[in-house]
mmCIF file of N, CA and C in Angstrom:
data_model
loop_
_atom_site.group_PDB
_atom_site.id
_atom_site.type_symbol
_atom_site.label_atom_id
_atom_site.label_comp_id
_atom_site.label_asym_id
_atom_site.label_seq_id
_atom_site.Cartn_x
_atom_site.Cartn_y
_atom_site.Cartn_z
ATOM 1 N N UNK A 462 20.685 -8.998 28.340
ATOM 2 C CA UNK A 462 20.364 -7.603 28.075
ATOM 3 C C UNK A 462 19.397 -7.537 26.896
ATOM 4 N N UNK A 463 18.079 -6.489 27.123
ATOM 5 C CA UNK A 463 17.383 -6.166 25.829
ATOM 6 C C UNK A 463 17.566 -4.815 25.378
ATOM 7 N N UNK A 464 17.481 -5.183 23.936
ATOM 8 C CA UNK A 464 17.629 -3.406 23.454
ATOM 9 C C UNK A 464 16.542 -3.602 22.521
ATOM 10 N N UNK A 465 15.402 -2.696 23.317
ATOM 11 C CA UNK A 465 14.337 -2.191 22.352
ATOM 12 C C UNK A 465 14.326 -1.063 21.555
ATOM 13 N N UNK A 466 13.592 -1.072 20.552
ATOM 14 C CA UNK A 466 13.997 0.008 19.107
ATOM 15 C C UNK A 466 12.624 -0.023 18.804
ATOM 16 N N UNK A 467 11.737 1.761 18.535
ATOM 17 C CA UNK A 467 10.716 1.899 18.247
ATOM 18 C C UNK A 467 10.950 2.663 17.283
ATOM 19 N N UNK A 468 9.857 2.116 16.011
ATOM 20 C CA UNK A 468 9.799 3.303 14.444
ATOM 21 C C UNK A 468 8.244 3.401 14.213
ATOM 22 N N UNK A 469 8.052 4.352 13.383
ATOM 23 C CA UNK A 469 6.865 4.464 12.672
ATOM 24 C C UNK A 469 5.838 5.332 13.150
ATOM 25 N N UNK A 470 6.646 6.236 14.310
ATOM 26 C CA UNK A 470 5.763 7.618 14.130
ATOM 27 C C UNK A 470 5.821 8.896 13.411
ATOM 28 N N UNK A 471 5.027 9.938 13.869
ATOM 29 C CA UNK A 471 5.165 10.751 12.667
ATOM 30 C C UNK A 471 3.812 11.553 13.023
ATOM 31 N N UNK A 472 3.274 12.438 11.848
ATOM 32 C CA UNK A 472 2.631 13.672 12.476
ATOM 33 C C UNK A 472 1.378 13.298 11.182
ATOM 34 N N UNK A 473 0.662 13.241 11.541
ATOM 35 C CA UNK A 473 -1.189 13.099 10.916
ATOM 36 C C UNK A 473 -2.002 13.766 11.443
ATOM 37 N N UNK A 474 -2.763 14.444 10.468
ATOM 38 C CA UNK A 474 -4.279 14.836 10.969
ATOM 39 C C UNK A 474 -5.327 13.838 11.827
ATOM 40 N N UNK A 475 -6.292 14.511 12.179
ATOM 41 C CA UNK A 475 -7.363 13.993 13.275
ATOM 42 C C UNK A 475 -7.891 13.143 11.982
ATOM 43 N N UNK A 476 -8.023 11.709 12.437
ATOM 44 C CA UNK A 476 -8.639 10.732 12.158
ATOM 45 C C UNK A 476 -7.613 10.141 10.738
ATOM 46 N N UNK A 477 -6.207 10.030 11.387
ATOM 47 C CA UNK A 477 -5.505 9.600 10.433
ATOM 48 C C UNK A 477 -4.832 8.430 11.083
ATOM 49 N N UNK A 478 -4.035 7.671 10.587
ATOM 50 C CA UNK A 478 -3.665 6.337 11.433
ATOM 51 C C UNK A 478 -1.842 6.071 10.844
ATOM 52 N N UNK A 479 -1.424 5.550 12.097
ATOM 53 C CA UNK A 479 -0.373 4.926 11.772
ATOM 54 C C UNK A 479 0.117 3.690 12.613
ATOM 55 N N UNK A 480 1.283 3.433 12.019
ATOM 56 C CA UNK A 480 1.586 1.974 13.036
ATOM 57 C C UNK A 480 2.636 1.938 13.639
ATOM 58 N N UNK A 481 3.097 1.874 14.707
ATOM 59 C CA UNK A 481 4.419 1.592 15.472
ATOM 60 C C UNK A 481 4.747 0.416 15.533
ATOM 61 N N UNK A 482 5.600 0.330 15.766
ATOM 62 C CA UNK A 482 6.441 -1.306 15.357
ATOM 63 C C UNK A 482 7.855 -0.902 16.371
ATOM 64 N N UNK A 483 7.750 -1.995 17.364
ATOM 65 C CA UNK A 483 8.639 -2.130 18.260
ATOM 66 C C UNK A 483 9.345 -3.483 18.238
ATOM 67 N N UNK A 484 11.101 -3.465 18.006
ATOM 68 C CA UNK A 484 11.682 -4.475 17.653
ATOM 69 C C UNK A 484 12.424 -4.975 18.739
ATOM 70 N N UNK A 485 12.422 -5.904 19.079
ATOM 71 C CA UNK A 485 13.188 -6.207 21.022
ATOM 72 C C UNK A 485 14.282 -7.612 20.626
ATOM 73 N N UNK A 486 15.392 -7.043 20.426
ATOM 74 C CA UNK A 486 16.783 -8.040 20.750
ATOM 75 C C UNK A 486 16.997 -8.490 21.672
ATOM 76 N N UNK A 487 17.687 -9.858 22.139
ATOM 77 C CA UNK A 487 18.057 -10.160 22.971
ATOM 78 C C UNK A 487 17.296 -11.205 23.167
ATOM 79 N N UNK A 488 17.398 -12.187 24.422
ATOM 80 C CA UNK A 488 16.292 -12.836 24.667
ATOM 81 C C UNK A 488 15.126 -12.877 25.309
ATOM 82 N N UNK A 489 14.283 -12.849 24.760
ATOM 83 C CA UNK A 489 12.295 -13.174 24.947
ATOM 84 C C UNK A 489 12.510 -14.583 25.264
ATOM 85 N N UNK A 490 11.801 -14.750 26.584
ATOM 86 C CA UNK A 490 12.035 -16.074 27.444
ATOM 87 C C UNK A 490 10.219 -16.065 27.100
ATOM 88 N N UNK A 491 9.689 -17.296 28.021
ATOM 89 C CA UNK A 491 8.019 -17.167 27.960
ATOM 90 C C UNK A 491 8.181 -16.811 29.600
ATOM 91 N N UNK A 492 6.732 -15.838 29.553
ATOM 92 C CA UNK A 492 6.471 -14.864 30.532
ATOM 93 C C UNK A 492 7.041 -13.418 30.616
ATOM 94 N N UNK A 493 6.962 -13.453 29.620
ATOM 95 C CA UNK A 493 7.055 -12.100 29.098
ATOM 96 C C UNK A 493 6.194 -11.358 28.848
ATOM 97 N N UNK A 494 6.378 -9.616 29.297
ATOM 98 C CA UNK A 494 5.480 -8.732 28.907
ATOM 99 C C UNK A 494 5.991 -7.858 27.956
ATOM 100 N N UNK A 495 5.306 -7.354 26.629
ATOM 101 C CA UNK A 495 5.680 -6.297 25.746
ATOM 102 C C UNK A 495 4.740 -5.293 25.844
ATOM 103 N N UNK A 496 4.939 -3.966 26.478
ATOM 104 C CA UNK A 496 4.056 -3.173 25.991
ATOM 105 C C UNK A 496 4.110 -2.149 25.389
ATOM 106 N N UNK A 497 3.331 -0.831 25.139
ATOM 107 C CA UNK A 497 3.069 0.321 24.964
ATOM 108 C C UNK A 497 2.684 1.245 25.588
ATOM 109 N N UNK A 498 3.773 1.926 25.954
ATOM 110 C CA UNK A 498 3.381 3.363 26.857
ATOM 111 C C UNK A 498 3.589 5.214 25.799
ATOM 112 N N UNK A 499 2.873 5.933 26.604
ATOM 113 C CA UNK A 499 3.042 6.963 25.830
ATOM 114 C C UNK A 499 2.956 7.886 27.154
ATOM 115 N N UNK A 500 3.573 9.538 26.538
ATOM 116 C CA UNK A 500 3.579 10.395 27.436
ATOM 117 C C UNK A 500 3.662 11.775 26.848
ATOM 118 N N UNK A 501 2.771 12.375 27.836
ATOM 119 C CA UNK A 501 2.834 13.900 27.009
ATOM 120 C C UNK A 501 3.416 15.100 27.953
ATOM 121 N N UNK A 502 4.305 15.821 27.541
ATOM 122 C CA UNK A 502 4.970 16.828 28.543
ATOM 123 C C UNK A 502 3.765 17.165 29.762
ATOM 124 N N UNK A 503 4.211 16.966 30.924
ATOM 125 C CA UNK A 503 3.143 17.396 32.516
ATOM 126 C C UNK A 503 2.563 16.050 32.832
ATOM 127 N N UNK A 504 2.893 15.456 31.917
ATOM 128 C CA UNK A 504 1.596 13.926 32.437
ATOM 129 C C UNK A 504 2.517 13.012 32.705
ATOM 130 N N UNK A 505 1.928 12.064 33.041
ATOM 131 C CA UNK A 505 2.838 11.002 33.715
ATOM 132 C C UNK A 505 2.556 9.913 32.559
ATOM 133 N N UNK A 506 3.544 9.330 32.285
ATOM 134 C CA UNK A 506 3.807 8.318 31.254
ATOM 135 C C UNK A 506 2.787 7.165 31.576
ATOM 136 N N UNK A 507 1.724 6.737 30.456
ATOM 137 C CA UNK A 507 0.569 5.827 30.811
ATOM 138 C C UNK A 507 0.697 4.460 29.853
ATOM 139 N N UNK A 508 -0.043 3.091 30.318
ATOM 140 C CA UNK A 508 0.222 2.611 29.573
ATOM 141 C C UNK A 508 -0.926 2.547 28.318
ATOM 142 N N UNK A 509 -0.783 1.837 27.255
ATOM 143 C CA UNK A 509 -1.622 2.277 25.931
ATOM 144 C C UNK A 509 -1.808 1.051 25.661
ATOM 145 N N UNK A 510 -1.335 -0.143 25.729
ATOM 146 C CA UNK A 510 -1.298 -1.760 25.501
ATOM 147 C C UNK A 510 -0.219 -2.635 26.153
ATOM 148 N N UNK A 511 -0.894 -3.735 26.078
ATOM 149 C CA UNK A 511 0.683 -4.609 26.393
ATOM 150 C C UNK A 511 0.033 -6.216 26.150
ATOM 151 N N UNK A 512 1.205 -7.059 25.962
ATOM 152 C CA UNK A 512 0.683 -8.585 25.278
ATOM 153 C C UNK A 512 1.743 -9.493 26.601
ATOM 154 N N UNK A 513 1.408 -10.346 26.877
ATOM 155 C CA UNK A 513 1.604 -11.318 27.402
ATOM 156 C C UNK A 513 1.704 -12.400 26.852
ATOM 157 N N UNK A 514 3.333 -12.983 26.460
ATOM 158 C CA UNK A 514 3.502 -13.870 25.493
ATOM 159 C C UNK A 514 3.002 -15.426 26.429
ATOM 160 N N UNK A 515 3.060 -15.336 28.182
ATOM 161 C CA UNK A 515 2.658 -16.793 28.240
ATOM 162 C C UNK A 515 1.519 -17.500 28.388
ATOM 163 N N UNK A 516 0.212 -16.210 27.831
ATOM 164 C CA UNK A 516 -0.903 -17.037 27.885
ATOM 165 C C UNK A 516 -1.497 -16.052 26.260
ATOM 166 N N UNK A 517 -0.474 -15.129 25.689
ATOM 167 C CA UNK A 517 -1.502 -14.835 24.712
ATOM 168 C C UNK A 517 -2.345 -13.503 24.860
ATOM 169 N N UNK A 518 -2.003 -13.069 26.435
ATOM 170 C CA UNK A 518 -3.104 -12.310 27.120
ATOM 171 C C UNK A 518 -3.085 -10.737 26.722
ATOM 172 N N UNK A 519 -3.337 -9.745 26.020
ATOM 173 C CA UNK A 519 -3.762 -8.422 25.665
ATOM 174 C C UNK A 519 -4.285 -7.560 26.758
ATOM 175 N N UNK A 520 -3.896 -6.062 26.508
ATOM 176 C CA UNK A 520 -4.490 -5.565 27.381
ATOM 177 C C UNK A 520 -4.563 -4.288 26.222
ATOM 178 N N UNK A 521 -5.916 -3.248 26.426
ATOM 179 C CA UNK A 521 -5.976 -2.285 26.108
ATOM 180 C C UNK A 521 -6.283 -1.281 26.338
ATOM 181 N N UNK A 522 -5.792 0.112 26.731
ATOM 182 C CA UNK A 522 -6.335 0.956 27.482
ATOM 183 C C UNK A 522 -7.530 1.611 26.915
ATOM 184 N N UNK A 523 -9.174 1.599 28.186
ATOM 185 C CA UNK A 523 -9.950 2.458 27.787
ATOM 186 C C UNK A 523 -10.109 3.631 26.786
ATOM 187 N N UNK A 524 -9.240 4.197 26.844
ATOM 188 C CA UNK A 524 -8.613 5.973 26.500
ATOM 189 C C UNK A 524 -8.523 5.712 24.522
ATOM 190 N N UNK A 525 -8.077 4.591 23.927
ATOM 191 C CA UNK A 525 -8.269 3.902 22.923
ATOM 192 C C UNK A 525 -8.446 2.695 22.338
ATOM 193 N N UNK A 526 -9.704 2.331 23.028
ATOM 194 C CA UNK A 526 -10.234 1.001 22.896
ATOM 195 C C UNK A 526 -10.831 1.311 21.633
ATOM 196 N N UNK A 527 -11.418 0.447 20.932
ATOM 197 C CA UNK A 527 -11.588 0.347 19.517
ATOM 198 C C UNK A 527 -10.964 1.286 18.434
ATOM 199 N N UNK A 528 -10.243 1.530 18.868
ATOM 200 C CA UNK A 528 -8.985 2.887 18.101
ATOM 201 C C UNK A 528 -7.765 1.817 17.483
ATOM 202 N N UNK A 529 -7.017 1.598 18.739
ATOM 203 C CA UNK A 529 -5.647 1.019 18.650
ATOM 204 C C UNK A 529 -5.949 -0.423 18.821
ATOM 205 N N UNK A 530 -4.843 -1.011 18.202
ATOM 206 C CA UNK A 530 -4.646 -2.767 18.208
ATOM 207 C C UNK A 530 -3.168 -2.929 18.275
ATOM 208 N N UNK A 531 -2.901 -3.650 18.781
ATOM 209 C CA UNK A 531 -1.378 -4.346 18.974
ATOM 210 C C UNK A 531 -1.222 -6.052 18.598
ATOM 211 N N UNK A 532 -0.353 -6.136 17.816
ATOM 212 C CA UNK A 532 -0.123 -7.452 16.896
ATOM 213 C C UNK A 532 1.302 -7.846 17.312
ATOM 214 N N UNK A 533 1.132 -8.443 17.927
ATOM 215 C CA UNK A 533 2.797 -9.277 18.501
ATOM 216 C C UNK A 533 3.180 -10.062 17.344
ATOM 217 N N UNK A 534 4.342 -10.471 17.083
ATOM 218 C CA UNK A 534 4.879 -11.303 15.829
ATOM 219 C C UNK A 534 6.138 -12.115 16.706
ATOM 220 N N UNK A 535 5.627 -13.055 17.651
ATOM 221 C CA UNK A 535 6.719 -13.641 18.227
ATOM 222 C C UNK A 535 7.751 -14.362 17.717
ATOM 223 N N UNK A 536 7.749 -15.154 16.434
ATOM 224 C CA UNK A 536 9.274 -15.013 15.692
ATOM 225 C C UNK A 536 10.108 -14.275 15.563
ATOM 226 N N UNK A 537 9.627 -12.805 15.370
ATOM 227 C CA UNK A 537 10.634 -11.772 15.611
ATOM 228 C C UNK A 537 10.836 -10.460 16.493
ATOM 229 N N UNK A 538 10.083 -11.202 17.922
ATOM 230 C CA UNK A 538 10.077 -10.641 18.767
ATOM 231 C C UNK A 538 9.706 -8.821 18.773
ATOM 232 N N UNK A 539 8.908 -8.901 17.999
ATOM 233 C CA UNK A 539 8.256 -7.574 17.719
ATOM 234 C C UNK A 539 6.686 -7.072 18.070
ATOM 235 N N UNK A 540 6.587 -6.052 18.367
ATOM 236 C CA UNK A 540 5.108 -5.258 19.106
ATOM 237 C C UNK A 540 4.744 -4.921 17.784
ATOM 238 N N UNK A 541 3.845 -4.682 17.404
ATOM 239 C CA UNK A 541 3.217 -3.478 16.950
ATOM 240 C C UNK A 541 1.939 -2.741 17.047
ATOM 241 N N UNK A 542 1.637 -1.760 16.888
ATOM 242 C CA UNK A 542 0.854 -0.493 17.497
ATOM 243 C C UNK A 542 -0.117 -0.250 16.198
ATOM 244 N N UNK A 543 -1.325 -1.149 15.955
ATOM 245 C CA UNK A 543 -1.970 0.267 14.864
ATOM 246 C C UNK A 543 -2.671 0.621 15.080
ATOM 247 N N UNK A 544 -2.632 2.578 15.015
ATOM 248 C CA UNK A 544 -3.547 3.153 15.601
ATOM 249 C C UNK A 544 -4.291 4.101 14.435
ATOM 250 N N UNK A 545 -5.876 3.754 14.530
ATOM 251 C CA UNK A 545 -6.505 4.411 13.935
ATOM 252 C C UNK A 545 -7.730 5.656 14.455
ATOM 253 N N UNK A 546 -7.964 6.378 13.516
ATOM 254 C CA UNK A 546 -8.766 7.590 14.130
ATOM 255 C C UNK A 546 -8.076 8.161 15.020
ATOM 256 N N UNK A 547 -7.028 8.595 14.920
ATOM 257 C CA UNK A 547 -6.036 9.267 16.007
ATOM 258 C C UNK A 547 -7.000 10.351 15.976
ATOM 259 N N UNK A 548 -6.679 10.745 17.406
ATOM 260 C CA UNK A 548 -6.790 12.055 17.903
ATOM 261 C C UNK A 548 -6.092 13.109 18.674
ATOM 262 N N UNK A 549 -6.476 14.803 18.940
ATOM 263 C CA UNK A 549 -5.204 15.068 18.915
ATOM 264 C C UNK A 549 -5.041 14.479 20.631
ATOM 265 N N UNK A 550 -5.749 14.371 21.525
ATOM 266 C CA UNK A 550 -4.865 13.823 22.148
ATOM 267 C C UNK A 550 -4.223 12.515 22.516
ATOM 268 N N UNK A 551 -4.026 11.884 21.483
ATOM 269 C CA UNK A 551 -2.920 10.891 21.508
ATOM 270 C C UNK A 551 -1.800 10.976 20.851
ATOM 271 N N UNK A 552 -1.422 12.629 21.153
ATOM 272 C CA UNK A 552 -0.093 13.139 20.585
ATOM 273 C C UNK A 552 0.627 12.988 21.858
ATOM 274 N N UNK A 553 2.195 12.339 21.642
ATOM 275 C CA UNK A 553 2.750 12.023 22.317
ATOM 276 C C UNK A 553 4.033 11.220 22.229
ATOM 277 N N UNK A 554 4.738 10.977 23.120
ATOM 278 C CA UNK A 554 6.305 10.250 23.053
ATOM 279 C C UNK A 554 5.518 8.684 23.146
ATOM 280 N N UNK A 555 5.497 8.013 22.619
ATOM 281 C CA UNK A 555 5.327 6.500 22.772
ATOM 282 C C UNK A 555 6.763 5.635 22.689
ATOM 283 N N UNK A 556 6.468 4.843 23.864
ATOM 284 C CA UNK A 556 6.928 3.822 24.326
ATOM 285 C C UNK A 556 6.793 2.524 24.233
ATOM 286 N N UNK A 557 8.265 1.500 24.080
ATOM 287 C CA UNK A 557 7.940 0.314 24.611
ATOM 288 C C UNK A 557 8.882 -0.281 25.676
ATOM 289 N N UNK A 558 7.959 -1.126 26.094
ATOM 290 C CA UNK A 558 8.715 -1.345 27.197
ATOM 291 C C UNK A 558 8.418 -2.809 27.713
ATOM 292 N N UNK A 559 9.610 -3.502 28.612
ATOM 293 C CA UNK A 559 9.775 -5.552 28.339
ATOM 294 C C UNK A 559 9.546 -5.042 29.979
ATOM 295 N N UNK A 560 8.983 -6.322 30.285
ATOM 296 C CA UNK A 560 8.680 -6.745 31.812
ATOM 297 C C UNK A 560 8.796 -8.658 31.669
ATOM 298 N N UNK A 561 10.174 -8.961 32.738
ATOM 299 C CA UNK A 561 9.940 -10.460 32.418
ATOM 300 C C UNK A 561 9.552 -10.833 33.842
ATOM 301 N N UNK A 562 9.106 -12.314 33.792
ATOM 302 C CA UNK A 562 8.127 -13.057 34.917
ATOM 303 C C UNK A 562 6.890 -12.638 34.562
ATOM 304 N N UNK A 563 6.199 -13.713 35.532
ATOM 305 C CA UNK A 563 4.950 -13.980 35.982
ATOM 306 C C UNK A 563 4.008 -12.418 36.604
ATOM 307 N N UNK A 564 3.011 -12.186 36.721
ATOM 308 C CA UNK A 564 2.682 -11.328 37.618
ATOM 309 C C UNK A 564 1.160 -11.386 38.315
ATOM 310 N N UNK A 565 0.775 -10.743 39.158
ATOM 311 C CA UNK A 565 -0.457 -11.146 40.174
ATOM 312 C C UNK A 565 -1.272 -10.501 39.165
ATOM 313 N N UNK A 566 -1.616 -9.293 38.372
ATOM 314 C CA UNK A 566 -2.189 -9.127 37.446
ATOM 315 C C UNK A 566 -1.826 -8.530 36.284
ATOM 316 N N UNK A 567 -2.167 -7.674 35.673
ATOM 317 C CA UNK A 567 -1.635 -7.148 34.235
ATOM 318 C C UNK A 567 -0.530 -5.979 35.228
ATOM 319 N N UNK A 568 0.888 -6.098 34.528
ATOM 320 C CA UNK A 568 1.315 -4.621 34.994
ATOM 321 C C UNK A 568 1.028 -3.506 34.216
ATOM 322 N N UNK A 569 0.840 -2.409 34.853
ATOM 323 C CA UNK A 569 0.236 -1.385 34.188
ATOM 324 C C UNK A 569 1.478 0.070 34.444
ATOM 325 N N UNK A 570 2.142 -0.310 35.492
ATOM 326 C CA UNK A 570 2.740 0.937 36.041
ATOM 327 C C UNK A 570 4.023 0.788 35.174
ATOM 328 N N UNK A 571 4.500 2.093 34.900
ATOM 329 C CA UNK A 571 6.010 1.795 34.028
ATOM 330 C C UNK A 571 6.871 1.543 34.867
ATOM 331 N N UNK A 572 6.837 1.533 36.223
ATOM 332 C CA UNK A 572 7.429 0.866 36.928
ATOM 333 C C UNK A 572 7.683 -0.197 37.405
ATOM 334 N N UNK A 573 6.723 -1.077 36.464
ATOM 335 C CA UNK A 573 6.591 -2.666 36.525
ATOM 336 C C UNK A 573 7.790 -3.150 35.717
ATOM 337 N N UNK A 574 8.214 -2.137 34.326
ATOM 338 C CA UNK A 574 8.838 -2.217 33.332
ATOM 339 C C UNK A 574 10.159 -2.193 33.329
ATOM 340 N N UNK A 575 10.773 -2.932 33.060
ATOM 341 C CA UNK A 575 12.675 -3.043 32.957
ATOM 342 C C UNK A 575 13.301 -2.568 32.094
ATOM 343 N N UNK A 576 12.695 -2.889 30.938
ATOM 344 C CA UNK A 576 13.753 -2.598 29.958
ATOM 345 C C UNK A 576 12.463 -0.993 29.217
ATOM 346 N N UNK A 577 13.504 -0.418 28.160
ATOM 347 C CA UNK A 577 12.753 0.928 27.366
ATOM 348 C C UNK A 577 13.360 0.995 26.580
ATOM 349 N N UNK A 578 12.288 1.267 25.289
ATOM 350 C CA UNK A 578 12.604 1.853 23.916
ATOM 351 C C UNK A 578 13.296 3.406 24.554
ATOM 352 N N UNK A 579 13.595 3.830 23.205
ATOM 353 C CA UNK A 579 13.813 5.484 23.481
ATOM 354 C C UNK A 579 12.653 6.541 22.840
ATOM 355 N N UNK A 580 11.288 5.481 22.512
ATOM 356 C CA UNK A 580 10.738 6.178 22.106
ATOM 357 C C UNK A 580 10.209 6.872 20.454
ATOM 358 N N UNK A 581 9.114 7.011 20.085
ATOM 359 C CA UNK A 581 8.326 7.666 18.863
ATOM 360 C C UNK A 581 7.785 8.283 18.899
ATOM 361 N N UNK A 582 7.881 9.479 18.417
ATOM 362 C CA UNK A 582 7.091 10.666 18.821
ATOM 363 C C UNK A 582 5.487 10.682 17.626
ATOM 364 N N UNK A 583 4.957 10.714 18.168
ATOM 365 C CA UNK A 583 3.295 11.021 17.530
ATOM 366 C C UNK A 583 2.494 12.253 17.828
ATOM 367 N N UNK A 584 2.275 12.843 16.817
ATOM 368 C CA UNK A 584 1.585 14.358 16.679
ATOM 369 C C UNK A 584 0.195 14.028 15.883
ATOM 370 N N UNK A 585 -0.758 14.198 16.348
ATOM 371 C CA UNK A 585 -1.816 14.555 15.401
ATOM 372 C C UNK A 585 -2.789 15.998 15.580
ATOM 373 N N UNK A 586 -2.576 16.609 14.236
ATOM 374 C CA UNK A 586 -3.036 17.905 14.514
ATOM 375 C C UNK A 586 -4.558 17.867 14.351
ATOM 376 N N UNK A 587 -5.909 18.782 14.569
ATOM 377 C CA UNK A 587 -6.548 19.009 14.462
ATOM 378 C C UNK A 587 -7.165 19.788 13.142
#
């Protein structure tokens, strides 16, 4: 069993930054996926990043490419999220979420995803 735990959101102005930090108990085997999803009331929950511990492999969504970075710390099985130049729309419930095995390409759907944080809420006002 994993129990993921997300901190470090919070409410900033446009072009302010913060970092999420997602902590995942249990066991992290190799072939593992950690990512980052977010969602805003009417929309469908998207993903925002995700790392692939068995080759190293990153993914980042268009929507905040040179914005956000994600820093895995595999000793302690932790994500983290830093996002800069927020804007307001990357106000939202953020997520993490474990996917184990192999896969044909990056999963992207949260339905690829097994395990879930409960979530960080992120506001940035205008």
């Amino acid at each position: 069993q994993v129990h993921l735990v997300e901190s470090g959101g919070g409410s900033v102005q446009t072009g302010g930054s913060l970092k999420l930090t997602c902590v995942a108990s249990g066991v992290i085997e190799d072939r593992t996926w950690m990512a980052w999803f977010r969602q805003t009331p009417g929309k469908e929950r998207e993903m925002v990043a995700n790392y692939y511990n068995h080759n190293r492999e990153t993914y980042i969504a268009k929507a905040v490419e040179g914005r956000f970075t994600i820093s895995p710390d595999i000793a302690r099985n932790t994500l983290s999220l830093q996002m800069n130049d927020l804007k307001p729309e990357d106000t939202g419930m953020y997520y993490c979420a474990i996917r184990f095995g192999a896969a044909y390409r990056t999963p992207l759907s949260p339905s690829e995803y097994t395990y879930w944080g409960q979530g960080t809420q992120v506001t940035v006002s205008s």
